[in-house]
Each structure stands twice: as structure tokens, then as C-alpha cells.
């Protein structure tokens, strides 16, 4: 059976790199995104150029109805085999005492509620032999002091979601894993108020540089693929040694 994969947040950054990578590896791909229609169209064009079926669906992952609509749209591509739970946000970097309630709410809504809603749809629909990859963060174990502890805490919840879901879905032959990226060169750092964070942080990363989105996409492709057939409940760190 040809793999059919949903990637949330597939219009930019790690999600877009994963969409291109998986299309090249033979997946038909449905990408969800929130508002950047042009970016989504560009990724969809590349999926088609790779010879795969694709669809780009504006779907806010914090809304259960929009999540269901994304999964319904993906059904047109064939039986669903995998989900990459990726759509995520940070908030302005700063001390914990300055955290604004709206930023806390948004980070929890998108990175936790959104992941759970998408994982639930996937758990209901994915066929035997399928897989889920949750995009967590190295922040889950670093804690992100002085930056965004609330984001780190929610990413730790992603790791727990991964472990529990892996065990619950194993009897159905569905594997669930996570990747935990370190500092990757995407637009997410602009939202946190430090667009050049990947360059600024290079000195404290053991490998001496930030990562590229495709370096995370490769790990996601591995975890979804047959070489990871006995891997479930794992959190694969992709953080240059951080
Ligand atoms: P990014 O470049 O900012 O891209 C975020 C993507 O998520 C975009 O496609 C965006 O769509 C979408 N999105 C955001 N909120 C959404 C929502 N509520 N509903 C649907 N789509 C939504 O981010 P990224 O750096 O690739 O991050 C991807 C994942 O990796 C996140 O979970 C992030 O926490 C994690 N991560 C990133 C890093 C890093 O250094 N970059 C490190 C560790 C973990 P629109 O453009 O349409 O808004």
C-alpha cells in the first residue's frame, strides 16, 4: 500500500522540509497550515512535481472541526498510514515572571491541545502498520530557563503523549515516536523575538552550528519507514549534541 501522510504545519520550516522529503520517498502528502497560503501552495507544487498526490488544507489544529476536515480531505489521497504532528508555536523569549497569559494559552493550545486532537484523529483512522511522529523539542529536557519554560513544559508533555500512545496503539501495529530538535533554522525564532537565534546559539551547540530543517525531516522519514519497524515510544534527539 502506498503511504499517505498528514503533516500539520506543513507550509514552512520543519513541516515543509518533511513534506518534500516524504514526497520524494513515495508518500502522498496532505499538509495542514494556518494562514500562509503562498507557502503552502509552493510545498504542494513540489509534492506534485515529485509525482505524488497532495492536498494543502487551511486547518487550525486547535479547532476540532478543522482538524477533522483536514483528515477528511486527506482521505481523498488514499487510506491514511501516517501523521507528522508538527504545527507548533513559541512565544517571546523572556523571564518566566514576564510571561503573558495570552502567550501561555496559545502555546498550550497549539502545542498540546492541537497535538492531542490530531493524534486522536490519527489513532481512529490510521491503518495497521502505520505510524505517528510527534515533533517535540530538546527544550523538553533542557527546561529553557530565561527563554520559555512554559514551551519546554508543553514539549515534555509531547514526550509523554508519545510514550502512552505508543503503548496503547502497539496492539494495532501502529508505532508512535517523537523527534526532539535542538535549534533549527526556521522562521519560528522570529516569533520568539530573536530571528538570528540559530546563529547566536551556535557557540553553545557542541556541533558548533544550528540544524537545518532537512536534518530533522530525515529523522522523521526514518521513524515513519520500514527501517524503524521495531521502534516505538522513542524520542530521537536531533540537537547537535545539546
Ligand atoms: P515554523 O517555521 O514557524 O512553521 C510553523 C508551521 O506551523 C507553519 O506551517 C504554520 O503555518 C503552522 N502552524 C502554526 N500554528 C498553527 C496552527 N494553530 N494550526 C495549524 N498550523 C499551524 O516552525 P518550525 O520551526 O518548523 O517548528 C515546527 C515544529 O518543530 C514545532 O512543533 C516546534 O515547536 C518544533 N521545534 C522547532 C525547533 C526550531 O528550532 N525551529 C526546535 C525544536 C522544536 P502558517 O505559516 O500558515 O502559520
Short mmCIF file of C-alpha atoms and ligand atoms in Angstrom, two decimals:
data_model
loop_
_atom_site.label_atom_id
_atom_site.label_comp_id
_atom_site.label_asym_id
_atom_site.label_seq_id
_atom_site.Cartn_x
_atom_site.Cartn_y
_atom_site.Cartn_z
CA UNK A 1 0.00 0.00 0.00
CA UNK A 2 1.34 3.47 -0.89
CA UNK A 3 1.89 5.63 2.21
CA UNK A 4 -0.48 8.56 2.78
CA UNK A 5 0.78 11.05 5.34
CA UNK A 6 -0.69 14.13 7.02
CA UNK A 7 1.78 16.79 8.14
CA UNK A 8 0.44 19.60 10.32
CA UNK A 9 2.29 22.87 9.91
CA UNK A 10 3.50 21.63 6.53
CA UNK A 11 3.72 25.02 4.86
CA UNK A 12 7.01 26.19 6.36
CA UNK A 13 10.09 25.14 8.31
CA UNK A 14 10.46 21.55 9.51
CA UNK A 15 7.00 20.58 8.24
CA UNK A 16 7.68 21.83 4.71
CA UNK A 17 11.06 20.06 4.57
CA UNK A 18 9.36 16.87 5.78
CA UNK A 19 6.63 17.16 3.12
CA UNK A 20 9.23 17.44 0.35
CA UNK A 21 11.33 14.64 1.83
CA UNK A 22 8.41 12.24 2.21
CA UNK A 23 7.05 13.01 -1.27
CA UNK A 24 10.48 12.15 -2.70
CA UNK A 25 10.34 8.88 -0.69
CA UNK A 26 6.98 7.91 -2.21
CA UNK A 27 4.39 9.30 0.21
CA UNK A 28 1.21 11.02 -0.90
CA UNK A 29 1.06 14.04 1.39
CA UNK A 30 -1.65 16.21 2.93
CA UNK A 31 -0.32 19.36 4.55
CA UNK A 32 -2.23 21.43 7.07
CA UNK A 33 -1.36 25.02 7.80
CA UNK A 34 -2.95 28.11 9.30
CA UNK A 35 -2.56 31.22 7.18
CA UNK A 36 0.44 31.27 4.81
CA UNK A 37 -1.37 30.20 1.62
CA UNK A 38 1.53 31.03 -0.73
CA UNK A 39 3.99 28.94 1.25
CA UNK A 40 1.52 26.04 1.31
CA UNK A 41 0.97 26.29 -2.46
CA UNK A 42 4.73 26.14 -3.06
CA UNK A 43 5.07 22.96 -0.97
CA UNK A 44 2.07 21.40 -2.74
CA UNK A 45 3.63 22.16 -6.12
CA UNK A 46 6.78 20.32 -5.04
CA UNK A 47 4.73 17.31 -3.87
CA UNK A 48 3.08 17.16 -7.30
CA UNK A 49 6.43 17.67 -9.04
CA UNK A 50 7.68 14.56 -7.20
CA UNK A 51 4.85 12.63 -8.87
CA UNK A 52 2.71 12.20 -5.72
CA UNK A 53 -0.85 13.07 -4.84
CA UNK A 54 -1.16 16.01 -2.45
CA UNK A 55 -3.53 18.45 -0.85
CA UNK A 56 -2.99 21.62 1.18
CA UNK A 57 -5.70 22.40 3.72
CA UNK A 58 -6.00 25.53 5.87
CA UNK A 59 -6.76 23.94 9.24
CA UNK A 60 -6.07 25.42 12.66
CA UNK A 61 -5.06 22.44 14.79
CA UNK A 62 -6.61 23.96 17.92
CA UNK A 63 -10.11 23.58 16.40
CA UNK A 64 -11.53 20.01 16.48
CA UNK A 65 -13.77 20.63 13.45
CA UNK A 66 -10.92 21.98 11.32
CA UNK A 67 -8.76 19.03 12.36
CA UNK A 68 -11.49 16.60 11.32
CA UNK A 69 -11.82 18.45 7.99
CA UNK A 70 -8.05 18.09 7.39
CA UNK A 71 -8.25 14.33 7.98
CA UNK A 72 -11.35 14.08 5.74
CA UNK A 73 -9.53 15.91 2.94
CA UNK A 74 -6.52 13.59 3.29
CA UNK A 75 -8.82 10.57 2.85
CA UNK A 76 -9.11 11.53 -0.84
CA UNK A 77 -5.41 10.60 -1.22
CA UNK A 78 -5.99 7.00 -0.01
CA UNK A 79 -6.12 5.13 3.33
CA UNK A 80 -4.16 7.10 5.95
CA UNK A 81 -0.89 5.49 7.03
CA UNK A 82 0.86 8.22 8.99
CA UNK A 83 0.74 11.56 10.82
CA UNK A 84 3.52 14.04 11.49
CA UNK A 85 2.25 16.12 14.41
CA UNK A 86 4.34 19.23 13.82
CA UNK A 87 2.37 22.52 13.89
CA UNK A 88 3.82 24.44 16.82
CA UNK A 89 4.48 27.91 18.15
CA UNK A 90 6.74 29.58 20.67
CA UNK A 91 6.24 32.97 22.31
CA UNK A 92 8.52 35.93 23.03
CA UNK A 93 11.72 34.92 24.79
CA UNK A 94 12.00 36.30 28.33
CA UNK A 95 11.99 35.59 32.05
CA UNK A 96 9.22 33.39 33.45
CA UNK A 97 7.90 36.27 35.58
CA UNK A 98 7.11 38.26 32.42
CA UNK A 99 5.12 35.52 30.65
CA UNK A 100 1.81 36.93 29.37
CA UNK A 101 -1.33 34.84 29.87
CA UNK A 102 -2.28 35.01 26.17
CA UNK A 103 1.14 33.64 25.16
CA UNK A 104 0.86 30.82 27.71
CA UNK A 105 -2.63 29.95 26.45
CA UNK A 106 -1.53 29.98 22.79
CA UNK A 107 1.50 27.73 23.41
CA UNK A 108 -0.63 25.21 25.32
CA UNK A 109 -3.47 25.35 22.78
CA UNK A 110 -1.31 24.77 19.68
CA UNK A 111 1.45 22.54 21.06
CA UNK A 112 -0.62 20.36 23.39
CA UNK A 113 -4.35 20.57 22.58
CA UNK A 114 -3.58 20.63 18.83
CA UNK A 115 -1.26 17.61 19.07
CA UNK A 116 -3.80 15.62 21.09
CA UNK A 117 -6.66 16.43 18.68
CA UNK A 118 -4.59 15.37 15.66
CA UNK A 119 -3.23 12.25 17.36
CA UNK A 120 -6.79 11.26 18.28
CA UNK A 121 -7.98 11.56 14.68
CA UNK A 122 -4.92 9.63 13.54
CA UNK A 123 -5.47 6.89 16.13
CA UNK A 124 -9.02 6.44 14.87
CA UNK A 125 -8.11 6.36 11.19
CA UNK A 126 -4.57 5.06 10.64
CA UNK A 127 -4.35 1.57 9.20
CA UNK A 128 -2.38 -1.34 10.71
CA UNK A 129 1.34 -0.88 10.09
CA UNK A 130 1.06 2.89 10.18
CA UNK A 131 2.98 5.36 12.32
CA UNK A 132 2.84 8.73 14.08
CA UNK A 133 5.77 11.07 14.67
CA UNK A 134 5.33 13.90 17.16
CA UNK A 135 7.70 16.84 16.80
CA UNK A 136 8.83 17.58 20.34
CA UNK A 137 11.87 19.66 21.31
CA UNK A 138 15.19 19.33 23.12
CA UNK A 139 13.64 22.05 25.34
CA UNK A 140 11.61 19.26 26.98
CA UNK A 141 14.71 18.12 28.88
CA UNK A 142 16.68 21.41 28.92
CA UNK A 143 13.82 23.41 30.51
CA UNK A 144 14.63 26.63 28.57
CA UNK A 145 15.35 28.86 31.60
CA UNK A 146 15.17 32.58 30.83
CA UNK A 147 13.59 31.79 27.46
CA UNK A 148 10.27 29.93 27.52
CA UNK A 149 9.85 27.42 30.33
CA UNK A 150 6.14 27.03 29.55
CA UNK A 151 7.00 25.91 25.99
CA UNK A 152 9.57 23.43 27.34
CA UNK A 153 6.97 22.03 29.76
CA UNK A 154 4.46 21.52 26.97
CA UNK A 155 7.10 19.77 24.85
CA UNK A 156 7.75 17.42 27.80
CA UNK A 157 4.03 16.63 27.62
CA UNK A 158 4.57 15.74 23.95
CA UNK A 159 7.12 13.13 25.01
CA UNK A 160 4.63 11.65 27.50
CA UNK A 161 1.91 11.66 24.83
CA UNK A 162 4.32 9.73 22.63
CA UNK A 163 5.10 7.07 25.25
CA UNK A 164 1.47 6.50 26.23
CA UNK A 165 0.15 6.43 22.70
CA UNK A 166 2.93 4.07 21.61
CA UNK A 167 1.81 1.54 24.22
CA UNK A 168 -1.93 2.00 23.58
CA UNK A 169 -1.63 1.64 19.79
CA UNK A 170 1.03 -1.10 19.69
CA UNK A 171 -1.53 -3.94 19.71
CA UNK A 172 -2.94 -2.47 16.50
CA UNK A 173 0.51 -2.44 14.88
CA UNK A 174 0.74 1.36 14.91
CA UNK A 175 4.06 2.85 16.03
CA UNK A 176 4.39 6.25 17.76
CA UNK A 177 7.68 8.09 18.12
CA UNK A 178 8.96 11.64 18.58
CA UNK A 179 11.84 13.74 17.34
CA UNK A 180 13.35 16.33 19.66
CA UNK A 181 15.07 19.01 17.57
CA UNK A 182 17.52 21.47 19.11
CA UNK A 183 17.91 24.85 17.43
CA UNK A 184 16.84 24.57 13.80
CA UNK A 185 16.99 27.34 11.20
CA UNK A 186 13.30 28.24 10.64
CA UNK A 187 11.01 31.27 10.98
CA UNK A 188 9.89 30.18 14.45
CA UNK A 189 12.68 32.23 16.02
CA UNK A 190 11.26 35.45 14.58
CA UNK A 191 8.05 34.81 16.55
CA UNK A 192 10.10 34.45 19.71
CA UNK A 193 11.65 37.87 19.00
CA UNK A 194 15.16 36.61 18.15
CA UNK A 195 15.24 35.87 14.40
CA UNK A 196 19.01 35.30 14.42
CA UNK A 197 18.85 32.84 17.37
CA UNK A 198 20.28 29.95 15.27
CA UNK A 199 23.47 31.95 14.63
CA UNK A 200 23.68 33.43 18.11
CA UNK A 201 23.35 29.99 19.71
CA UNK A 202 25.95 28.27 17.52
CA UNK A 203 28.73 28.74 20.09
CA UNK A 204 26.91 26.71 22.75
CA UNK A 205 25.93 23.84 20.45
CA UNK A 206 28.51 21.01 20.64
CA UNK A 207 28.48 20.53 16.85
CA UNK A 208 29.07 24.30 16.52
CA UNK A 209 26.08 25.20 14.38
CA UNK A 210 22.28 25.26 14.23
CA UNK A 211 20.49 22.45 12.40
CA UNK A 212 18.69 22.65 9.06
CA UNK A 213 15.04 21.62 8.63
CA UNK A 214 16.02 18.78 6.29
CA UNK A 215 18.21 17.26 9.01
CA UNK A 216 15.05 16.82 11.10
CA UNK A 217 13.00 15.69 8.10
CA UNK A 218 15.45 12.83 7.50
CA UNK A 219 14.90 11.52 11.03
CA UNK A 220 11.12 11.79 10.67
CA UNK A 221 11.28 9.85 7.39
CA UNK A 222 13.33 7.14 9.13
CA UNK A 223 10.84 6.85 12.02
CA UNK A 224 7.91 6.53 9.59
CA UNK A 225 9.69 3.99 7.41
CA UNK A 226 10.36 0.24 7.45
CA UNK A 227 13.85 0.61 8.99
CA UNK A 228 12.10 1.71 12.21
CA UNK A 229 9.73 -1.28 12.25
CA UNK A 230 10.71 -2.23 15.86
CA UNK A 231 10.99 1.37 17.12
CA UNK A 232 8.06 2.74 19.12
CA UNK A 233 7.84 5.06 22.11
CA UNK A 234 11.24 6.56 21.27
CA UNK A 235 12.24 10.22 21.44
CA UNK A 236 15.05 10.78 18.94
CA UNK A 237 17.16 13.83 19.79
CA UNK A 238 18.36 15.85 16.81
CA UNK A 239 20.12 18.69 18.54
CA UNK A 240 23.79 18.76 17.52
CA UNK A 241 24.77 17.45 20.97
CA UNK A 242 22.68 19.92 23.03
P1 LIG B 1 7.73 27.42 11.69
O1 LIG B 1 8.81 27.54 10.68
O2 LIG B 1 7.30 28.64 12.44
O3 LIG B 1 6.47 26.74 10.99
C1 LIG B 1 5.33 26.51 11.77
C2 LIG B 1 4.29 25.81 10.93
O4 LIG B 1 3.17 25.50 11.77
C3 LIG B 1 3.76 26.66 9.80
O5 LIG B 1 3.45 25.80 8.72
C4 LIG B 1 2.48 27.26 10.39
O6 LIG B 1 1.51 27.59 9.40
C5 LIG B 1 1.99 26.10 11.22
N1 LIG B 1 1.10 26.47 12.31
C6 LIG B 1 1.36 27.25 13.38
N2 LIG B 1 0.29 27.30 14.20
C7 LIG B 1 -0.66 26.51 13.63
C8 LIG B 1 -1.98 26.15 13.96
N3 LIG B 1 -2.57 26.60 15.09
N4 LIG B 1 -2.67 25.32 13.15
C9 LIG B 1 -2.10 24.84 12.00
N5 LIG B 1 -0.86 25.15 11.62
C10 LIG B 1 -0.15 25.99 12.43
O7 LIG B 1 8.12 26.34 12.83
P2 LIG B 1 9.22 25.17 12.85
O8 LIG B 1 10.46 25.73 13.44
O9 LIG B 1 9.27 24.46 11.57
O10 LIG B 1 8.58 24.25 14.00
C11 LIG B 1 7.89 23.04 13.71
C12 LIG B 1 7.83 22.23 14.99
O11 LIG B 1 9.16 21.97 15.44
C13 LIG B 1 7.11 22.92 16.14
O12 LIG B 1 6.33 21.99 16.85
C14 LIG B 1 8.26 23.43 17.00
O13 LIG B 1 7.88 23.58 18.35
C15 LIG B 1 9.27 22.33 16.80
N6 LIG B 1 10.67 22.70 17.09
C16 LIG B 1 11.28 23.66 16.35
C17 LIG B 1 12.60 23.99 16.66
C18 LIG B 1 13.38 25.05 15.90
O14 LIG B 1 14.44 25.45 16.36
N7 LIG B 1 12.91 25.51 14.75
C19 LIG B 1 13.26 23.33 17.70
C20 LIG B 1 12.58 22.36 18.41
C21 LIG B 1 11.29 22.03 18.10
P3 LIG B 1 1.31 29.13 8.91
O15 LIG B 1 2.59 29.57 8.31
O16 LIG B 1 0.20 29.05 7.93
O17 LIG B 1 1.00 29.91 10.17
#
